[in-house]
PDB file of C-alpha atoms in Angstrom:
ATOM      1  CA  GLY A 286      20.572  11.843 -13.691  1.00 69.00           C
ATOM      2  CA  ALA A 287      18.516  11.006 -16.726  1.00 78.00           C
ATOM      3  CA  VAL A 288      17.628  14.032 -18.810  1.00 88.00           C
ATOM      4  CA  VAL A 289      14.913  14.330 -21.408  1.00 93.00           C
ATOM      5  CA  SER A 290      15.148  17.266 -23.763  1.00 95.00           C
ATOM      6  CA  GLN A 291      12.064  18.481 -25.592  1.00 96.00           C
ATOM      7  CA  HIS A 292      12.117  20.971 -28.421  1.00 97.00           C
ATOM      8  CA  PRO A 293      10.722  23.461 -29.169  1.00 97.00           C
ATOM      9  CA  SER A 294       9.497  24.832 -25.873  1.00 95.00           C
ATOM     10  CA  TRP A 295       6.828  26.844 -27.630  1.00 96.00           C
ATOM     11  CA  VAL A 296       5.561  27.174 -31.163  1.00 97.00           C
ATOM     12  CA  ILE A 297       2.927  29.213 -32.921  1.00 97.00           C
ATOM     13  CA  CYS A 298       1.636  27.988 -36.231  1.00 96.00           C
ATOM     14  CA  LYS A 299      -1.144  28.753 -38.640  1.00 97.00           C
ATOM     15  CA  SER A 300      -4.169  26.553 -39.003  1.00 97.00           C
ATOM     16  CA  GLY A 301      -3.613  23.812 -41.570  1.00 97.00           C
ATOM     17  CA  THR A 302       0.121  23.550 -41.129  1.00 97.00           C
ATOM     18  CA  SER A 303       2.052  20.756 -39.434  1.00 97.00           C
ATOM     19  CA  VAL A 304       4.283  20.996 -36.410  1.00 98.00           C
ATOM     20  CA  LYS A 305       6.980  18.598 -35.278  1.00 98.00           C
ATOM     21  CA  ILE A 306       7.991  18.225 -31.645  1.00 98.00           C
ATOM     22  CA  GLU A 307      11.168  16.388 -30.714  1.00 97.00           C
ATOM     23  CA  CYS A 308      11.894  14.466 -27.552  1.00 97.00           C
ATOM     24  CA  ARG A 309      15.429  13.278 -26.855  1.00 96.00           C
ATOM     25  CA  SER A 310      16.922  11.235 -24.065  1.00 93.00           C
ATOM     26  CA  LEU A 311      20.293  12.856 -23.558  1.00 92.00           C
ATOM     27  CA  ASP A 312      22.251  10.463 -21.382  1.00 86.00           C
ATOM     28  CA  PHE A 313      20.340   7.223 -21.619  1.00 87.00           C
ATOM     29  CA  GLN A 314      18.580   5.087 -24.153  1.00 88.00           C
ATOM     30  CA  ALA A 315      14.823   5.010 -24.228  1.00 89.00           C
ATOM     31  CA  THR A 316      13.141   2.212 -26.123  1.00 88.00           C
ATOM     32  CA  THR A 317       9.845   3.597 -24.910  1.00 90.00           C
ATOM     33  CA  MET A 318       8.670   7.163 -24.668  1.00 93.00           C
ATOM     34  CA  PHE A 319       5.298   8.584 -23.775  1.00 93.00           C
ATOM     35  CA  TRP A 320       3.472  11.565 -25.194  1.00 96.00           C
ATOM     36  CA  TYR A 321       1.010  13.464 -23.064  1.00 94.00           C
ATOM     37  CA  ARG A 322      -1.313  16.341 -23.660  1.00 95.00           C
ATOM     38  CA  GLN A 323      -2.208  18.717 -20.881  1.00 91.00           C
ATOM     39  CA  PHE A 324      -5.062  21.179 -21.007  1.00 86.00           C
ATOM     40  CA  PRO A 325      -4.954  24.268 -18.782  1.00 81.00           C
ATOM     41  CA  LYS A 326      -5.284  23.422 -15.129  1.00 77.00           C
ATOM     42  CA  GLN A 327      -5.834  19.754 -15.877  1.00 82.00           C
ATOM     43  CA  SER A 328      -3.914  16.545 -15.515  1.00 85.00           C
ATOM     44  CA  LEU A 329      -1.832  14.816 -18.107  1.00 88.00           C
ATOM     45  CA  MET A 330      -3.640  12.781 -20.697  1.00 90.00           C
ATOM     46  CA  LEU A 331      -1.619   9.982 -22.205  1.00 91.00           C
ATOM     47  CA  MET A 332      -1.870  10.198 -25.981  1.00 95.00           C
ATOM     48  CA  ALA A 333       0.420   7.421 -27.104  1.00 95.00           C
ATOM     49  CA  THR A 334       3.321   5.188 -26.285  1.00 92.00           C
ATOM     50  CA  SER A 335       6.231   5.493 -28.661  1.00 93.00           C
ATOM     51  CA  ASN A 336       8.232   2.336 -29.275  1.00 90.00           C
ATOM     52  CA  GLU A 337      11.641   2.332 -30.908  1.00 90.00           C
ATOM     53  CA  GLY A 338      11.600   0.396 -34.144  1.00 87.00           C
ATOM     54  CA  SER A 339       7.884  -0.296 -34.147  1.00 89.00           C
ATOM     55  CA  LYS A 340       4.556   1.444 -34.402  1.00 92.00           C
ATOM     56  CA  ALA A 341       3.319   3.654 -31.642  1.00 94.00           C
ATOM     57  CA  THR A 342       0.445   2.558 -29.457  1.00 93.00           C
ATOM     58  CA  TYR A 343      -2.298   5.158 -29.311  1.00 96.00           C
ATOM     59  CA  GLU A 344      -4.790   5.625 -26.524  1.00 93.00           C
ATOM     60  CA  GLN A 345      -8.457   5.392 -27.261  1.00 93.00           C
ATOM     61  CA  GLY A 346      -9.819   8.495 -28.899  1.00 94.00           C
ATOM     62  CA  VAL A 347      -6.471   9.788 -30.143  1.00 96.00           C
ATOM     63  CA  GLU A 348      -6.300  10.176 -33.911  1.00 95.00           C
ATOM     64  CA  LYS A 349      -3.193   8.396 -35.100  1.00 94.00           C
ATOM     65  CA  ASP A 350      -3.322  10.077 -38.492  1.00 95.00           C
ATOM     66  CA  LYS A 351      -3.362  13.472 -36.881  1.00 97.00           C
ATOM     67  CA  PHE A 352      -0.717  12.863 -34.249  1.00 97.00           C
ATOM     68  CA  LEU A 353       2.091  11.064 -36.035  1.00 97.00           C
ATOM     69  CA  ILE A 354       4.719   9.514 -33.832  1.00 96.00           C
ATOM     70  CA  ASN A 355       8.100   8.301 -35.002  1.00 93.00           C
ATOM     71  CA  HIS A 356      10.649   6.668 -32.737  1.00 93.00           C
ATOM     72  CA  ALA A 357      13.547   6.343 -35.127  1.00 86.00           C
ATOM     73  CA  SER A 358      16.339   5.763 -32.637  1.00 92.00           C
ATOM     74  CA  LEU A 359      16.928   4.846 -29.026  1.00 91.00           C
ATOM     75  CA  THR A 360      17.247   8.497 -28.095  1.00 93.00           C
ATOM     76  CA  LEU A 361      14.710  10.301 -30.255  1.00 95.00           C
ATOM     77  CA  SER A 362      10.955  10.292 -30.573  1.00 96.00           C
ATOM     78  CA  THR A 363       8.986  12.855 -32.542  1.00 97.00           C
ATOM     79  CA  LEU A 364       5.367  13.913 -32.465  1.00 98.00           C
ATOM     80  CA  THR A 365       4.001  15.630 -35.548  1.00 98.00           C
ATOM     81  CA  VAL A 366       0.690  17.407 -35.303  1.00 98.00           C
ATOM     82  CA  THR A 367      -0.601  17.347 -38.851  1.00 97.00           C
ATOM     83  CA  SER A 368      -3.002  19.906 -40.300  1.00 97.00           C
ATOM     84  CA  ALA A 369      -3.167  21.649 -36.987  1.00 97.00           C
ATOM     85  CA  HIS A 370      -6.307  23.468 -35.898  1.00 96.00           C
ATOM     86  CA  PRO A 371      -6.939  25.844 -33.001  1.00 96.00           C
ATOM     87  CA  GLU A 372      -8.416  23.021 -30.934  1.00 95.00           C
ATOM     88  CA  ASP A 373      -5.024  21.309 -31.069  1.00 96.00           C
ATOM     89  CA  SER A 374      -3.556  24.167 -29.079  1.00 96.00           C
ATOM     90  CA  SER A 375      -2.263  22.671 -25.872  1.00 95.00           C
ATOM     91  CA  PHE A 376       0.764  21.787 -23.802  1.00 94.00           C
ATOM     92  CA  TYR A 377       2.448  18.607 -25.022  1.00 96.00           C
ATOM     93  CA  ILE A 378       4.862  16.742 -22.788  1.00 95.00           C
ATOM     94  CA  CYS A 379       7.038  13.732 -23.475  1.00 95.00           C
ATOM     95  CA  SER A 380       8.563  11.362 -20.966  1.00 92.00           C
ATOM     96  CA  ALA A 381      10.719   8.290 -20.785  1.00 90.00           C
ATOM     97  CA  PRO A 382      10.990   5.688 -18.059  1.00 85.00           C
ATOM     98  CA  GLY A 383      14.208   5.247 -16.155  1.00 74.00           C
ATOM     99  CA  THR A 384      16.611   2.451 -16.959  1.00 66.00           C
ATOM    100  CA  GLY A 385      18.177  -0.235 -14.862  1.00 55.00           C
ATOM    101  CA  PRO A 386      17.281  -3.619 -13.411  1.00 50.00           C
ATOM    102  CA  SER A 387      14.023  -2.348 -12.005  1.00 49.00           C
ATOM    103  CA  SER A 388      13.093   0.014 -14.798  1.00 49.00           C
ATOM    104  CA  TYR A 389       9.488  -1.172 -14.718  1.00 50.00           C
ATOM    105  CA  ASN A 390       8.991   0.662 -11.465  1.00 58.00           C
ATOM    106  CA  SER A 391      11.262   3.554 -12.227  1.00 69.00           C
ATOM    107  CA  PRO A 392       9.876   7.040 -12.293  1.00 79.00           C
ATOM    108  CA  LEU A 393       9.343   8.882 -15.518  1.00 85.00           C
ATOM    109  CA  HIS A 394      11.719  11.541 -16.730  1.00 89.00           C
ATOM    110  CA  PHE A 395       9.889  14.393 -18.370  1.00 91.00           C
ATOM    111  CA  GLY A 396      10.760  16.894 -21.005  1.00 93.00           C
ATOM    112  CA  ASN A 397       9.914  20.504 -20.263  1.00 93.00           C
ATOM    113  CA  GLY A 398       6.943  20.469 -22.561  1.00 94.00           C
ATOM    114  CA  THR A 399       5.951  22.282 -25.733  1.00 96.00           C
ATOM    115  CA  ARG A 400       3.299  24.976 -25.759  1.00 95.00           C
ATOM    116  CA  LEU A 401       1.545  24.785 -29.121  1.00 96.00           C
ATOM    117  CA  THR A 402      -0.674  27.637 -30.235  1.00 97.00           C
ATOM    118  CA  VAL A 403      -2.536  27.293 -33.504  1.00 97.00           C
ATOM    119  CA  THR A 404      -3.917  30.524 -34.920  1.00 96.00           C
TER     120      THR A 404
ATOM    121  CA  ALA B  81      -7.547  -1.274 -13.527  1.00 75.00           C
ATOM    122  CA  GLN B  82      -5.706   1.374 -11.609  1.00 80.00           C
ATOM    123  CA  SER B  83      -6.813   4.861 -10.695  1.00 87.00           C
ATOM    124  CA  VAL B  84      -5.710   7.787  -8.596  1.00 92.00           C
ATOM    125  CA  THR B  85      -7.846  10.297  -6.739  1.00 94.00           C
ATOM    126  CA  GLN B  86      -6.422  13.508  -5.400  1.00 95.00           C
ATOM    127  CA  LEU B  87      -8.688  15.166  -2.881  1.00 92.00           C
ATOM    128  CA  GLY B  88      -8.801  18.889  -3.363  1.00 91.00           C
ATOM    129  CA  SER B  89      -7.901  20.598  -6.598  1.00 92.00           C
ATOM    130  CA  HIS B  90      -6.541  23.561  -4.635  1.00 95.00           C
ATOM    131  CA  VAL B  91      -4.816  23.748  -1.282  1.00 97.00           C
ATOM    132  CA  SER B  92      -3.743  26.987   0.332  1.00 97.00           C
ATOM    133  CA  VAL B  93      -1.372  27.202   3.289  1.00 98.00           C
ATOM    134  CA  SER B  94       0.589  29.910   5.008  1.00 98.00           C
ATOM    135  CA  GLU B  95       4.336  29.991   4.753  1.00 97.00           C
ATOM    136  CA  GLY B  96       5.761  27.830   7.531  1.00 97.00           C
ATOM    137  CA  ALA B  97       2.591  25.781   7.920  1.00 98.00           C
ATOM    138  CA  LEU B  98       2.177  22.071   7.365  1.00 98.00           C
ATOM    139  CA  VAL B  99       1.506  20.938   3.825  1.00 98.00           C
ATOM    140  CA  LEU B 100      -0.803  17.952   3.337  1.00 98.00           C
ATOM    141  CA  LEU B 101      -1.823  16.837  -0.132  1.00 98.00           C
ATOM    142  CA  ARG B 102      -4.085  13.821  -0.253  1.00 98.00           C
ATOM    143  CA  CYS B 103      -3.911  10.927  -2.644  1.00 97.00           C
ATOM    144  CA  ASN B 104      -5.862   7.697  -2.737  1.00 96.00           C
ATOM    145  CA  TYR B 105      -5.306   4.966  -5.253  1.00 94.00           C
ATOM    146  CA  SER B 106      -7.021   1.912  -6.563  1.00 91.00           C
ATOM    147  CA  SER B 107      -4.996  -1.048  -7.745  1.00 84.00           C
ATOM    148  CA  SER B 108      -5.581  -4.764  -8.029  1.00 77.00           C
ATOM    149  CA  VAL B 109      -1.863  -5.447  -7.681  1.00 78.00           C
ATOM    150  CA  PRO B 110       0.779  -3.990  -5.369  1.00 78.00           C
ATOM    151  CA  PRO B 111       1.157  -0.450  -6.594  1.00 85.00           C
ATOM    152  CA  TYR B 112       4.143   1.653  -7.375  1.00 88.00           C
ATOM    153  CA  LEU B 113       3.324   5.183  -6.317  1.00 91.00           C
ATOM    154  CA  PHE B 114       4.859   8.514  -7.228  1.00 92.00           C
ATOM    155  CA  TRP B 115       4.493  12.189  -6.498  1.00 95.00           C
ATOM    156  CA  TYR B 116       5.538  14.680  -9.150  1.00 94.00           C
ATOM    157  CA  VAL B 117       5.680  18.459  -9.061  1.00 95.00           C
ATOM    158  CA  GLN B 118       5.066  20.749 -12.011  1.00 93.00           C
ATOM    159  CA  TYR B 119       6.022  24.403 -12.165  1.00 91.00           C
ATOM    160  CA  PRO B 120       4.319  26.664 -14.713  1.00 86.00           C
ATOM    161  CA  ASN B 121       5.108  25.856 -18.318  1.00 82.00           C
ATOM    162  CA  GLN B 122       7.437  23.054 -17.391  1.00 85.00           C
ATOM    163  CA  GLY B 123       7.444  19.288 -17.392  1.00 86.00           C
ATOM    164  CA  LEU B 124       7.089  17.210 -14.252  1.00 89.00           C
ATOM    165  CA  GLN B 125       9.808  16.482 -11.731  1.00 91.00           C
ATOM    166  CA  LEU B 126       9.842  13.495  -9.448  1.00 90.00           C
ATOM    167  CA  LEU B 127       9.449  14.337  -5.765  1.00 94.00           C
ATOM    168  CA  LEU B 128       9.478  10.813  -4.388  1.00 93.00           C
ATOM    169  CA  LYS B 129       8.402   7.274  -5.078  1.00 90.00           C
ATOM    170  CA  TYR B 130       7.276   4.172  -3.264  1.00 90.00           C
ATOM    171  CA  THR B 131       8.048   0.773  -4.723  1.00 85.00           C
ATOM    172  CA  THR B 132       8.658  -1.712  -1.911  1.00 82.00           C
ATOM    173  CA  GLY B 133      10.108  -1.692   1.562  1.00 85.00           C
ATOM    174  CA  ALA B 134       9.788   1.195   3.970  1.00 88.00           C
ATOM    175  CA  THR B 135       6.360   2.745   3.780  1.00 91.00           C
ATOM    176  CA  LEU B 136       7.531   6.221   4.713  1.00 95.00           C
ATOM    177  CA  VAL B 137       9.506   7.639   1.848  1.00 94.00           C
ATOM    178  CA  LYS B 138      11.426  10.854   1.799  1.00 95.00           C
ATOM    179  CA  GLY B 139      11.870  12.963  -1.264  1.00 93.00           C
ATOM    180  CA  ILE B 140      13.434  16.168  -2.393  1.00 92.00           C
ATOM    181  CA  ASN B 141      12.753  19.610  -0.949  1.00 93.00           C
ATOM    182  CA  GLY B 142      11.710  18.232   2.437  1.00 96.00           C
ATOM    183  CA  PHE B 143       8.667  16.336   1.190  1.00 97.00           C
ATOM    184  CA  GLU B 144       7.714  12.888   2.354  1.00 97.00           C
ATOM    185  CA  ALA B 145       4.837  10.497   1.844  1.00 97.00           C
ATOM    186  CA  GLU B 146       3.552   7.443   3.631  1.00 96.00           C
ATOM    187  CA  PHE B 147       2.128   4.416   1.897  1.00 94.00           C
ATOM    188  CA  LYS B 148      -0.829   3.051   3.856  1.00 95.00           C
ATOM    189  CA  LYS B 149      -2.119  -0.096   2.274  1.00 92.00           C
ATOM    190  CA  SER B 150      -5.111  -0.399   4.604  1.00 93.00           C
ATOM    191  CA  GLU B 151      -6.259   3.068   3.627  1.00 94.00           C
ATOM    192  CA  THR B 152      -5.080   2.843   0.001  1.00 94.00           C
ATOM    193  CA  SER B 153      -3.492   6.224   0.520  1.00 96.00           C
ATOM    194  CA  PHE B 154      -0.217   7.925  -0.306  1.00 96.00           C
ATOM    195  CA  HIS B 155      -0.529  11.418   1.136  1.00 98.00           C
ATOM    196  CA  LEU B 156       2.243  13.944   0.613  1.00 98.00           C
ATOM    197  CA  THR B 157       3.426  16.091   3.505  1.00 98.00           C
ATOM    198  CA  LYS B 158       5.959  18.749   4.304  1.00 98.00           C
ATOM    199  CA  PRO B 159       6.333  20.126   7.838  1.00 97.00           C
ATOM    200  CA  SER B 160       6.904  23.737   6.847  1.00 97.00           C
ATOM    201  CA  ALA B 161       5.778  25.287   3.579  1.00 98.00           C
ATOM    202  CA  HIS B 162       8.012  27.615   1.631  1.00 97.00           C
ATOM    203  CA  MET B 163       6.955  30.095  -0.988  1.00 96.00           C
ATOM    204  CA  SER B 164       8.910  28.142  -3.571  1.00 95.00           C
ATOM    205  CA  ASP B 165       6.665  25.124  -2.954  1.00 96.00           C
ATOM    206  CA  ALA B 166       3.808  26.791  -4.801  1.00 96.00           C
ATOM    207  CA  ALA B 167       3.187  24.546  -7.793  1.00 96.00           C
ATOM    208  CA  GLU B 168       0.973  21.778  -9.153  1.00 95.00           C
ATOM    209  CA  TYR B 169       1.411  18.362  -7.569  1.00 96.00           C
ATOM    210  CA  PHE B 170       0.459  15.088  -9.197  1.00 95.00           C
ATOM    211  CA  CYS B 171       0.085  11.715  -7.546  1.00 95.00           C
ATOM    212  CA  ALA B 172       0.596   8.766  -9.873  1.00 92.00           C
ATOM    213  CA  VAL B 173       0.425   4.987  -9.890  1.00 90.00           C
ATOM    214  CA  SER B 174       2.221   2.781 -12.341  1.00 83.00           C
ATOM    215  CA  ASN B 175       1.078  -0.321 -14.085  1.00 68.00           C
ATOM    216  CA  THR B 176       3.435  -3.031 -12.927  1.00 57.00           C
ATOM    217  CA  GLY B 177       2.821  -4.924 -16.122  1.00 46.00           C
ATOM    218  CA  GLY B 178       4.399  -2.201 -18.153  1.00 50.00           C
ATOM    219  CA  PHE B 179       5.335   1.402 -18.056  1.00 64.00           C
ATOM    220  CA  LYS B 180       1.933   3.025 -18.208  1.00 76.00           C
ATOM    221  CA  THR B 181       1.510   5.583 -15.445  1.00 85.00           C
ATOM    222  CA  ILE B 182      -1.861   6.874 -14.329  1.00 87.00           C
ATOM    223  CA  PHE B 183      -1.921  10.416 -13.012  1.00 90.00           C
ATOM    224  CA  GLY B 184      -4.301  12.023 -10.593  1.00 92.00           C
ATOM    225  CA  ALA B 185      -6.034  15.246 -11.520  1.00 92.00           C
ATOM    226  CA  GLY B 186      -3.468  17.300  -9.674  1.00 94.00           C
ATOM    227  CA  THR B 187      -3.549  19.632  -6.681  1.00 96.00           C
ATOM    228  CA  ARG B 188      -2.432  23.199  -6.950  1.00 95.00           C
ATOM    229  CA  LEU B 189      -0.637  24.368  -3.847  1.00 97.00           C
ATOM    230  CA  PHE B 190      -0.748  28.038  -2.938  1.00 97.00           C
ATOM    231  CA  VAL B 191       1.564  29.387  -0.266  1.00 97.00           C
ATOM    232  CA  LYS B 192       0.634  32.654   1.418  1.00 96.00           C
ATOM    233  CA  ALA B 193       3.201  34.965   2.911  1.00 94.00           C
TER     234      ALA B 193
END
């Protein structure tokens, strides 16, 4: 089955530094990937849609200069949290839709998430 | 616009009892519906999905869900709960015009011994 690998699984950084999170589709190509943020005991909030070869589409209220997304290849999307602050601490999850003739109604394949703690 | 409402942020059942997690959706077009499960500090795993065809869909780990258009519901059930079922469950609806998926707020399932 389709596997999405997300790295790192957890990271602690100091306030003001930047952190990069990688999301890879291991056995399929993903022209689109999604980045979510999840606060404790809450649902997933879609931050942005990452598109291979073009600019990401950000959801309303998400700072594109703070959360930089790069989708450089068909198997890799990265999210960089720039100048991180404690309020950026959260669980970040990436996902990619399935492939095939009916990919528009395929389920999402999720990475295992990244726990970011900013001190 | 599409939306998903999960009734009950927490559900507690005894081991061996019926599991019922409720989900209602709103969609102006025929929906594609999903249930995902999330274990602590992990991503989401697909339990089952409804796209077209049979309205009763079976998923992994003994779960199933029934699409009821008249009730705009997609409740998740399992006849007999197991301790390993304790997790967070998310109902979701997809935008048929693209890949955007809308998630419900989630229901945490507790299973008592």
